Coordinates of C-alpha atoms in Angstrom, one line a residue:
Chain A
X20 CA 0.0 0.1 -0.1
X21 CA 1.4 3.4 -0.9
X22 CA 1.6 5.8 2.2
X23 CA -1.7 8.1 2.6
X24 CA -1.5 11.7 3.7
X25 CA -5.0 12.8 2.8
X26 CA -8.4 11.6 4.4
X27 CA -10.1 12.7 1.3
X28 CA -8.0 10.3 -0.8
X29 CA -8.6 7.6 1.7
X30 CA -12.4 8.1 1.7
X31 CA -12.2 8.1 -2.3
X32 CA -10.4 4.7 -2.3
X33 CA -12.7 3.4 0.5
X34 CA -15.7 4.2 -1.7
X35 CA -14.4 2.8 -4.9
X36 CA -13.4 -0.4 -3.2
X37 CA -9.8 0.1 -3.7
X38 CA -9.0 -0.5 0.0
X39 CA -10.7 -1.5 3.0
X40 CA -10.5 -0.3 6.7
X41 CA -9.0 -3.6 7.6
X42 CA -6.3 -3.3 5.2
X43 CA -5.4 0.3 6.3
X44 CA -5.4 -0.9 9.9
X45 CA -3.0 -3.7 9.0
X46 CA -0.8 -1.3 7.0
X47 CA -0.5 1.1 10.0
X48 CA 0.0 -1.9 12.5
X49 CA 2.9 -3.2 10.4
X50 CA 4.4 0.1 10.3
X51 CA 4.1 0.4 14.1
X52 CA 5.9 -3.0 14.5
X53 CA 8.6 -2.1 12.2
X54 CA 9.2 1.3 14.1
X55 CA 9.0 0.0 17.6
X56 CA 12.4 1.2 18.4
X57 CA 11.2 4.7 18.1
X58 CA 9.2 4.3 21.2
X59 CA 6.3 6.5 20.0
X60 CA 3.5 4.3 21.2
X61 CA 3.0 3.3 24.8
X62 CA 0.3 1.1 23.9
X63 CA -1.1 -0.3 20.6
X64 CA -4.8 -1.4 20.4
X65 CA -4.2 -4.2 17.8
X66 CA -7.4 -6.3 18.3
X67 CA -9.5 -3.5 19.0
X68 CA -8.6 -1.6 15.9
X69 CA -9.0 -4.8 13.8
X70 CA -12.3 -5.2 15.3
X71 CA -13.5 -1.5 14.8
X72 CA -12.1 -1.5 11.1
X73 CA -14.4 -4.5 10.4
X74 CA -17.7 -2.8 11.7
X75 CA -16.7 0.5 9.8
X76 CA -16.2 -1.6 6.6
X77 CA -19.6 -3.0 7.0
X78 CA -21.0 0.5 7.7
X79 CA -19.2 1.9 4.5
X80 CA -20.9 -0.8 2.5
X81 CA -24.2 -0.1 4.0
X82 CA -23.9 3.6 3.5
X83 CA -24.2 4.5 7.3
X84 CA -20.4 5.0 8.0
X85 CA -19.7 8.4 10.1
X86 CA -17.7 11.5 8.9
X87 CA -14.4 10.0 10.0
X88 CA -14.7 6.5 8.4
X89 CA -11.1 5.6 7.0
X90 CA -9.4 7.8 9.7
X91 CA -6.8 5.9 11.7
X92 CA -5.7 8.1 14.6
X93 CA -3.3 8.0 17.6
X94 CA -4.0 9.8 20.9
X95 CA -1.5 11.2 23.4
X96 CA -1.2 9.8 26.7
X97 CA -3.1 12.7 28.5
X98 CA -6.5 12.0 26.9
X99 CA -9.3 9.9 28.6
X100 CA -10.3 6.7 26.7
X101 CA -12.7 4.6 28.7
X102 CA -11.2 1.4 30.1
X103 CA -7.9 2.2 28.4
X104 CA -4.7 2.9 30.2
X105 CA -3.6 6.7 30.9
X106 CA -0.6 7.8 32.6
X107 CA 0.6 11.0 31.3
X108 CA 3.7 9.2 30.8
X109 CA 4.3 9.4 34.6
X110 CA 4.9 6.6 37.2
X111 CA 2.5 8.2 39.5
X112 CA -0.4 7.0 37.5
X113 CA 1.0 3.4 37.3
X114 CA -1.9 1.1 36.2
X115 CA -4.4 4.0 35.9
X116 CA -7.5 3.3 33.4
X117 CA -10.0 5.9 32.3
X118 CA -13.5 5.6 33.6
X119 CA -14.9 7.8 30.8
X120 CA -14.2 9.0 27.3
X121 CA -13.1 12.5 27.0
X122 CA -15.4 14.6 24.8
X123 CA -12.7 14.7 21.7
X124 CA -12.2 11.0 22.0
X125 CA -16.0 10.3 22.3
X126 CA -16.6 12.3 19.2
X127 CA -13.8 10.5 17.1
X128 CA -15.4 7.3 18.1
X129 CA -18.9 8.4 17.1
X130 CA -17.6 9.6 13.8
X131 CA -16.2 6.2 13.2
X132 CA -12.4 6.9 13.5
X133 CA -10.3 4.0 14.4
X134 CA -8.0 4.6 17.6
X135 CA -5.0 2.7 17.1
X136 CA -3.1 3.4 20.4
X137 CA -1.8 5.9 22.8
X138 CA 1.4 7.9 22.3
X139 CA 4.5 8.5 24.4
X140 CA 4.9 12.2 25.8
X141 CA 6.9 14.4 28.2
X142 CA 5.6 13.6 31.8
X143 CA 2.4 15.6 32.2
X144 CA 3.0 17.2 29.0
X145 CA 6.0 19.1 30.6
X146 CA 9.0 19.2 28.4
X147 CA 10.2 20.0 24.8
X148 CA 12.0 17.1 23.9
X149 CA 10.0 14.0 25.1
X150 CA 13.0 13.1 27.2
X151 CA 11.0 13.5 30.4
X152 CA 8.8 10.4 30.1
X153 CA 8.7 7.4 32.5
X154 CA 8.8 5.3 29.7
X155 CA 12.0 6.6 28.1
X156 CA 12.4 9.0 25.1
X157 CA 10.9 8.9 21.6
X158 CA 13.3 8.8 18.6
X159 CA 13.1 11.3 15.8
X160 CA 12.5 9.0 12.8
X161 CA 14.7 11.1 10.5
X162 CA 17.8 10.8 12.8
X163 CA 17.7 8.4 15.6
X164 CA 20.2 10.3 17.8
X165 CA 17.8 13.4 17.9
X166 CA 14.7 14.2 19.9
X167 CA 11.3 14.6 18.1
X168 CA 10.5 17.5 20.4
X169 CA 8.1 17.6 22.7
X170 CA 5.7 17.2 24.7
X171 CA 3.6 15.5 22.0
X172 CA 6.9 13.7 20.6
X173 CA 5.3 10.2 20.3
X174 CA 2.0 12.0 18.4
X175 CA 4.6 13.7 16.0
X176 CA 6.4 10.6 15.4
X177 CA 3.3 8.6 14.8
X178 CA 2.3 10.7 11.9
X179 CA 6.1 11.0 10.7
X180 CA 6.8 7.4 10.4
X181 CA 3.3 6.7 9.0
X182 CA 1.9 4.9 12.0
X183 CA -1.3 6.5 11.7
X184 CA -3.0 9.5 9.5
X185 CA -3.7 11.9 12.1
X186 CA -2.6 12.3 15.9
X187 CA -4.1 14.1 18.7
X188 CA -1.8 15.7 21.1
X189 CA -2.1 18.6 23.4
X190 CA -0.5 22.0 23.3
X191 CA 0.1 24.2 26.3
X192 CA 3.1 26.3 25.3
X193 CA 3.9 24.7 21.9
X194 CA 3.7 20.9 22.7
X195 CA 2.1 20.1 19.3
X196 CA 3.8 22.7 17.0
X197 CA 7.3 22.2 18.0
X198 CA 7.4 18.4 17.6
X199 CA 5.5 18.9 14.4
X200 CA 8.4 21.3 13.3
X201 CA 11.0 18.8 14.4
X202 CA 9.3 16.0 12.5
X203 CA 8.5 17.8 9.6
X204 CA 4.8 17.5 9.9
X205 CA 1.9 19.9 10.3
X206 CA 0.6 20.8 13.9
X207 CA -2.5 22.9 14.9
X208 CA -3.0 24.4 18.0
X209 CA -6.6 25.7 17.7
X210 CA -7.9 28.9 19.5
X211 CA -8.1 28.5 23.4
X212 CA -11.5 27.0 24.2
X213 CA -12.2 25.8 20.5
X214 CA -12.1 22.0 21.6
X215 CA -13.6 20.7 25.0
X216 CA -10.9 20.2 27.5
X217 CA -13.2 17.6 29.1
X218 CA -11.2 14.3 29.5
X219 CA -7.8 16.2 28.8
X220 CA -5.6 15.9 31.8
X221 CA -5.0 19.2 33.1
X222 CA -1.5 20.9 33.0
X223 CA -2.2 24.6 32.9
X224 CA -5.9 25.0 32.3
X225 CA -5.9 28.7 31.1
X226 CA -3.4 27.5 28.3
X227 CA -4.2 23.8 27.5
X228 CA -5.6 23.0 24.1
X229 CA -6.0 19.6 22.3
X230 CA -4.1 19.8 19.1
X231 CA -3.9 17.8 15.8
X232 CA -0.9 16.6 13.8
X233 CA -1.0 15.2 10.3
X234 CA 0.9 15.5 7.0
X235 CA -1.8 17.1 5.1
X236 CA -4.3 20.0 5.7
X237 CA -7.5 18.5 4.7
X238 CA -6.9 15.6 7.4
X239 CA -6.7 18.1 10.3
X240 CA -9.7 20.1 8.8
X241 CA -12.0 17.1 8.6
X242 CA -10.8 15.8 12.1
X243 CA -11.1 19.3 14.0
X244 CA -14.7 19.9 12.7
X245 CA -15.8 16.7 14.3
X246 CA -14.0 17.1 17.7
X247 CA -14.3 21.0 18.2
X248 CA -17.2 22.9 19.4
X249 CA -19.7 23.3 22.4
X250 CA -19.9 20.8 25.2
X251 CA -22.1 20.3 28.3
X252 CA -19.1 19.0 30.1
X253 CA -16.9 22.1 29.8
X254 CA -18.0 25.2 31.0
X255 CA -15.2 27.4 29.3
X256 CA -15.6 25.9 25.8
X257 CA -16.7 28.2 23.1
X258 CA -20.3 28.1 22.1
X259 CA -19.6 29.5 18.6
X260 CA -20.7 27.2 15.7
X261 CA -17.9 25.2 14.3
X262 CA -17.4 25.8 10.2
X263 CA -16.9 23.1 7.9
X264 CA -13.1 23.8 7.7
X265 CA -12.7 20.9 5.0
X266 CA -15.0 22.4 2.7
X267 CA -13.6 25.8 3.0
X268 CA -9.9 25.3 2.1
X269 CA -10.0 28.1 -0.7
X270 CA -7.4 30.7 -0.2
X271 CA -8.0 34.4 -0.6
X272 CA -6.0 36.3 -3.5
X273 CA -4.3 38.5 -1.2
X274 CA -3.1 38.4 2.2
X275 CA -1.7 40.9 4.7
X276 CA 1.1 39.4 6.6
X277 CA 3.1 40.7 9.4
X278 CA 6.4 39.1 10.8
X279 CA 8.0 40.2 14.0
X280 CA 11.4 41.8 13.6
X281 CA 12.6 40.8 17.1
X282 CA 12.2 37.0 16.4
X283 CA 14.5 37.2 13.3
X284 CA 17.1 38.9 15.8
X285 CA 16.4 36.7 18.7
X286 CA 19.6 35.4 20.4
X287 CA 19.9 31.6 19.7
X288 CA 18.0 31.6 16.4
X289 CA 19.8 29.3 14.0
X290 CA 21.0 31.1 10.7
X291 CA 19.3 28.3 8.6
X292 CA 15.9 28.6 10.5
X293 CA 16.2 32.4 10.0
X294 CA 17.2 31.9 6.3
X295 CA 14.2 29.7 5.5
X296 CA 11.8 32.2 7.2
X297 CA 13.1 35.0 5.1
X298 CA 12.8 32.8 2.0
X299 CA 8.9 32.1 2.9
X300 CA 8.6 35.8 3.3
X301 CA 10.0 36.5 0.0
X302 CA 8.0 33.8 -1.6
X303 CA 5.0 35.4 -0.3
X304 CA 5.8 38.9 -1.4
X305 CA 6.6 37.6 -4.9
X306 CA 3.1 36.1 -5.1
X307 CA 1.5 39.4 -4.7
X308 CA 0.8 39.5 -0.9
X309 CA 1.9 42.3 1.5
X310 CA 4.4 41.3 3.9
X311 CA 5.5 43.9 6.6
X312 CA 8.0 43.7 9.3
X313 CA 6.5 44.9 12.8
X314 CA 7.7 45.3 16.4
X315 CA 7.0 43.3 19.2
X316 CA 9.1 44.5 22.2
X317 CA 7.7 42.2 24.6
X318 CA 9.2 39.1 23.1
X319 CA 11.8 39.0 25.7
X320 CA 9.1 38.9 28.4
X321 CA 7.0 35.9 26.8
X322 CA 8.8 33.1 28.3
X323 CA 8.9 34.6 31.9
X324 CA 5.0 35.1 31.8
X325 CA 4.6 31.7 30.4
X326 CA 6.4 29.8 33.2
X327 CA 5.1 32.0 36.0
X328 CA 1.6 31.1 35.0
X329 CA 1.8 27.6 33.9
X330 CA 3.8 26.4 37.0
X331 CA 1.3 28.2 39.2
X332 CA -1.7 26.3 37.5
X333 CA 0.3 23.0 37.3
X334 CA 1.1 23.2 41.1
X335 CA -2.8 23.4 41.5
X336 CA -3.8 21.0 39.0
X337 CA -1.3 18.4 40.0
X338 CA -2.4 18.4 43.7
X339 CA -4.9 15.8 43.0
X340 CA -2.0 13.0 42.6
X341 CA -1.9 12.3 46.2
X342 CA -2.0 8.4 46.3
X343 CA -5.4 8.3 47.5
X344 CA -8.0 7.7 44.8
X345 CA -5.9 6.4 42.2
X346 CA -2.3 5.6 40.9
X347 CA 0.9 5.1 42.8
X348 CA 1.0 5.1 46.6
X349 CA 4.3 4.7 48.1
X350 CA 4.8 1.6 50.4
X351 CA 7.1 3.7 52.7
X352 CA 4.4 5.4 54.6
X353 CA 3.2 5.6 58.2
X354 CA 0.7 8.4 58.3
X355 CA -1.4 10.5 56.0
X356 CA 0.9 13.3 55.5
X357 CA 3.9 11.0 54.9
X358 CA 1.7 9.0 52.4
X359 CA 1.1 12.3 50.5
X360 CA 4.6 13.4 50.5
X361 CA 6.2 10.0 49.7
X362 CA 3.9 9.2 47.1
X363 CA 4.4 12.3 45.2
X364 CA 8.0 12.6 45.6
X365 CA 8.7 9.1 44.5
X366 CA 5.9 9.2 41.8
X367 CA 6.7 12.3 39.9
X368 CA 9.8 13.1 37.8
X369 CA 12.3 15.8 38.4
X370 CA 11.0 18.3 35.7
X371 CA 7.5 17.9 37.1
X372 CA 8.6 18.5 40.6
X373 CA 10.6 21.5 39.6
X374 CA 7.4 23.1 38.2
X375 CA 5.1 22.2 41.1
X376 CA 7.8 23.8 43.3
X377 CA 8.1 26.8 41.2
X378 CA 4.2 26.9 41.0
X379 CA 3.8 26.7 44.7
X380 CA 6.3 29.4 45.3
X381 CA 4.6 32.0 43.1
X382 CA 1.1 31.1 44.6
X383 CA 2.4 31.4 48.1
X384 CA 1.1 34.5 50.2
X385 CA 4.4 36.4 50.3
X386 CA 5.1 36.2 46.8
X387 CA 1.8 36.2 44.9
X388 CA 1.7 39.6 43.8
X389 CA 5.3 40.1 43.0
X390 CA 5.3 36.9 40.5
X391 CA 1.6 35.8 39.8
X392 CA -0.2 38.9 39.4
X393 CA 2.6 40.5 37.8
X394 CA 2.7 37.7 35.1
X395 CA -1.1 38.1 34.7
X396 CA -0.7 41.7 34.1
X397 CA 2.0 41.2 31.4
X398 CA -0.2 38.5 29.9
X399 CA -2.9 40.9 29.2
X400 CA -0.3 43.4 27.6
X401 CA 1.2 40.5 25.4
X402 CA -2.3 39.6 24.2
X403 CA -3.4 43.2 23.7
X404 CA -0.2 44.0 21.6
X405 CA -0.5 40.7 19.6
X406 CA -4.1 41.3 19.0
X407 CA -3.3 44.7 17.9
X408 CA -1.1 43.4 15.2
X409 CA -3.7 41.1 14.0
X410 CA -6.2 44.0 13.8
X411 CA -4.1 45.1 11.0
X412 CA -2.8 42.1 9.4
X413 CA -4.3 38.5 8.6
X414 CA -1.5 36.7 9.9
X415 CA 1.8 36.9 11.9
X416 CA 4.4 34.5 10.5
X417 CA 7.4 33.3 12.6
X418 CA 9.6 30.3 12.9
X419 CA 8.2 27.5 15.2
X420 CA 11.6 26.8 17.2
X421 CA 14.9 28.7 17.2
X422 CA 16.7 25.4 16.1
X423 CA 16.0 22.1 14.3
X424 CA 15.7 18.8 16.3
X425 CA 18.6 18.8 19.0
X426 CA 20.3 15.6 20.0
X427 CA 19.1 13.4 22.9
X428 CA 20.7 14.6 26.1
X429 CA 21.9 17.9 24.6
X430 CA 19.8 20.4 26.8
X431 CA 19.3 17.9 29.8
X432 CA 21.5 19.8 32.2
X433 CA 20.2 23.2 32.3
X434 CA 16.5 23.6 32.3
X435 CA 16.6 27.2 31.1
X436 CA 18.3 26.0 27.8
X437 CA 15.4 23.6 27.3
X438 CA 12.7 26.3 28.0
X439 CA 14.3 28.5 25.2
X440 CA 13.0 25.9 22.7
X441 CA 9.5 27.3 23.3
X442 CA 10.6 31.1 22.8
X443 CA 8.4 31.4 19.3
X444 CA 5.6 29.1 20.4
X445 CA 4.5 30.7 23.7
X446 CA 3.2 34.0 22.3
X447 CA 0.0 32.4 20.9
X448 CA -0.3 30.2 24.1
X449 CA -0.1 33.2 26.4
X450 CA -2.5 35.0 24.0
X451 CA -4.9 32.0 23.4
X452 CA -4.7 32.3 19.7
X453 CA -4.8 29.8 17.0
X454 CA -1.6 28.9 15.4
X455 CA -0.4 26.2 12.9
X456 CA 3.2 25.1 12.3
X457 CA 3.8 23.9 8.8
X458 CA 6.8 22.3 7.2
X459 CA 9.2 25.0 5.7
X460 CA 12.3 23.1 4.1
X461 CA 15.0 21.4 5.8
X462 CA 18.5 22.6 7.0
X463 CA 21.9 21.5 5.4
X464 CA 21.8 18.3 7.6
X465 CA 18.4 17.4 6.3
X466 CA 16.5 18.3 9.4
X467 CA 13.0 19.8 9.1
X468 CA 12.3 23.3 9.9
X469 CA 8.9 24.8 10.8
X470 CA 7.0 28.0 10.3
X471 CA 4.2 29.2 12.3
X472 CA 1.2 30.9 11.0
X473 CA -1.0 32.9 13.8
X474 CA -4.3 34.5 13.3
X475 CA -7.0 36.2 15.3
X476 CA -9.3 34.2 17.5
X477 CA -11.3 31.4 15.9
X478 CA -9.9 31.9 12.4
X479 CA -8.9 28.4 12.1
X480 CA -10.6 28.3 8.7
X481 CA -8.5 31.1 7.6
X482 CA -5.4 29.5 8.8
X483 CA -6.1 26.2 7.2
X484 CA -7.0 27.5 3.9
X485 CA -3.7 29.8 3.9
X486 CA -1.5 26.8 4.9
X487 CA -2.7 24.6 2.3
X488 CA -2.0 27.4 -0.2
X489 CA 1.4 28.0 1.2
X490 CA 2.5 24.5 1.5
X491 CA 1.6 24.0 -2.3
X492 CA 3.2 27.0 -3.4
X493 CA 6.5 26.3 -5.2
Chain U
X25 CA 15.4 35.3 44.4
X26 CA 17.7 33.0 46.3
X27 CA 16.0 29.9 47.5
X28 CA 17.7 28.7 50.6
X29 CA 17.1 25.3 52.6
X30 CA 14.4 26.9 54.8
X31 CA 12.5 28.4 51.9
X32 CA 12.8 25.2 50.0
X33 CA 11.5 22.9 53.0
X34 CA 8.7 25.5 53.4
X35 CA 7.5 25.4 49.9
X36 CA 8.1 21.5 49.7
X37 CA 5.6 21.2 52.6
X38 CA 2.9 23.4 51.0
X39 CA 3.4 21.2 47.8
X40 CA 3.3 18.0 50.0
X41 CA 6.8 17.0 48.3
X42 CA 10.1 16.4 50.2
X43 CA 13.7 16.2 49.0
X44 CA 16.5 14.5 50.6
X45 CA 20.2 15.9 51.0
X46 CA 21.1 14.6 47.3
X47 CA 18.1 16.2 45.6
X48 CA 17.6 19.4 47.7
X49 CA 20.8 21.1 46.3
X50 CA 19.8 20.7 42.7
X51 CA 16.3 21.9 43.4
X52 CA 17.5 25.0 45.2
X53 CA 19.9 25.8 42.5
X54 CA 17.2 25.1 39.5
X55 CA 14.6 27.2 41.4
X56 CA 17.0 30.0 42.1
X57 CA 18.1 30.2 38.6
X58 CA 14.6 30.0 37.1
X59 CA 13.1 32.6 39.4
X60 CA 15.9 35.1 38.9
X61 CA 15.3 34.7 35.3
X62 CA 11.6 35.3 35.3
X63 CA 12.1 38.4 37.6
X64 CA 12.8 40.2 34.2
X65 CA 9.2 41.0 34.2
X66 CA 10.1 43.6 36.7
X67 CA 11.5 45.6 34.1
X68 CA 7.8 46.3 32.8
X69 CA 5.7 49.1 34.1
X70 CA 2.3 47.4 34.9
X71 CA 0.9 50.0 37.2
X72 CA -2.2 50.7 35.1
X73 CA -2.8 47.3 33.8
X74 CA -5.5 44.9 34.8
X75 CA -4.4 41.3 35.3
X76 CA -5.8 39.0 33.0
X77 CA -7.5 36.2 34.9
X78 CA -9.5 34.2 32.3
X79 CA -9.0 33.2 28.8
X80 CA -12.6 32.0 28.0
X81 CA -14.4 34.2 25.5
X82 CA -17.6 33.0 27.1
X83 CA -18.0 32.9 31.0
X84 CA -19.7 30.2 33.0
X85 CA -21.9 28.5 30.4
X86 CA -23.7 26.0 32.4
X87 CA -25.8 23.0 31.3
X88 CA -29.3 22.3 32.7
X89 CA -29.0 20.8 36.3
X90 CA -30.5 17.4 35.5
X91 CA -30.3 14.3 37.5
X92 CA -28.3 11.9 35.6
X93 CA -26.5 8.8 36.4
X94 CA -23.0 9.6 37.7
X95 CA -19.8 7.5 38.0
X96 CA -20.5 4.2 39.8
X97 CA -19.1 3.0 43.2
X98 CA -17.3 0.4 41.4
X99 CA -15.7 2.6 38.7
X100 CA -14.8 5.3 41.1
X101 CA -13.0 2.8 43.2
X102 CA -11.4 0.8 40.4
X103 CA -8.2 2.6 40.5
X104 CA -7.6 3.0 44.1
X105 CA -4.6 1.6 45.7
X106 CA -6.3 0.7 48.8
X107 CA -10.1 0.4 49.1
X108 CA -12.7 -1.7 50.8
X109 CA -16.2 -2.4 49.4
X110 CA -17.4 1.3 49.8
X111 CA -14.4 3.5 50.7
X112 CA -10.7 4.6 49.7
X113 CA -8.6 3.5 52.6
X114 CA -6.0 5.7 54.0
X115 CA -3.6 5.5 56.9
X116 CA -5.3 6.3 60.5
X117 CA -6.0 10.1 60.7
X118 CA -7.4 10.1 64.3
X119 CA -6.4 8.0 67.3

């Protein structure tokens, strides 16, 4: 079987009888088996996927198949899937099984998508390399000595190595977009509140978004229109109607695009990444679009704002892992307090503990205003400034990451070095804006480079149409 | 911000975590480094800025309050590290 990248094409071939869902599933299962060493999957649902494929094939014949019939999808180990394991790649949730389906997962199932397995990630989605996993790192399929990015590293590799068509990940500060860039695939973080967070394990609730990865825009559009939208189980989710993204991928003839001067002058930006970004800008100009440099002096304050707020929210969200109701309980306990402390200290990994400690610090009575409130104020400034640019332009374009995929262990010593990998992705996360990362060529070593496209709130339709156009622009 | 041993222990207690001799040093160093780095925000004048406290575009859209089946006892207790037929079990709290 030839590799598929487009759900449209799969649908056509299913309709004409050229392929069946059963064959598709076998194809992906073989790829998963052949690429086991990449460590992208924590669990593969072989028999279940085969069973579902049979049922969907029958439905296709009867003409009763749902809108995602033919879609084989992987889900990141942070999404609740009834009676399936769920650990956020953490030891503290050893043996945990979901008691319900999260909304996005339920909607996939209801639309006849086939869930093939759950993917490895950084523990509790905290990391930029997928090295903070209790199940070991994921390897980049292009160069096995390099990381796939994180935290949705397994999700990105599952798409990269053709082990499924679409992957669901989660993006708090770039966790879908940065691994998409490192692996040469597309990654979309929708507008905050576009997709229900019910059944998405909470890391930083005012940032967390379910995101999608694939090699082709139409596959992302078709999946997004199924899983997005209002939900009784998330009071923060947007009630706005969901457009038919997959039917509206026709681009406008002319766009106004901004790029941020400071991103191109940022310390630590790799020359080849910069050159490819300039190339994309020139290509847009020569095709009749207006592209202007704009100033965004708050660039230097993005990461600090992001880390204060997300660690604060994480310290609160992760207080539920206490060894009482589920997961790991330390055997070395003698009273209630030591049960909490030992279970948490033995169950969480180093990076998670660091972030809980930082978050607890910034929320503690003596430091709350100086750190937490201060960061909330800067968050408003960042969002206002970014939206001001987007009131004059259709999009902001910027590199996804300052570098290409780095080597395993390269940034493990200094946490700040690792945090810098998120320099260009956190602006949209702090502002809640929708952003996609699309492939933008490769460096001299053959490693993929990503380009982000940011729009104003709820303009996923516009982003997808433009991305489709830009990817095909030669 | 310098995180010393006393402050580390205080924060660790609030977070219900603990660090032994070998891990405390690294945690103090990492926290001190990261907190010093985030203090960059003090360069910005935020006197007349209201903190941004919610990112939702619509506030508190609540569903109808209808009686529905909830998580069963059995399912709720399924993942418990220690339980009896009705309850989660924890070490004795009251003597």
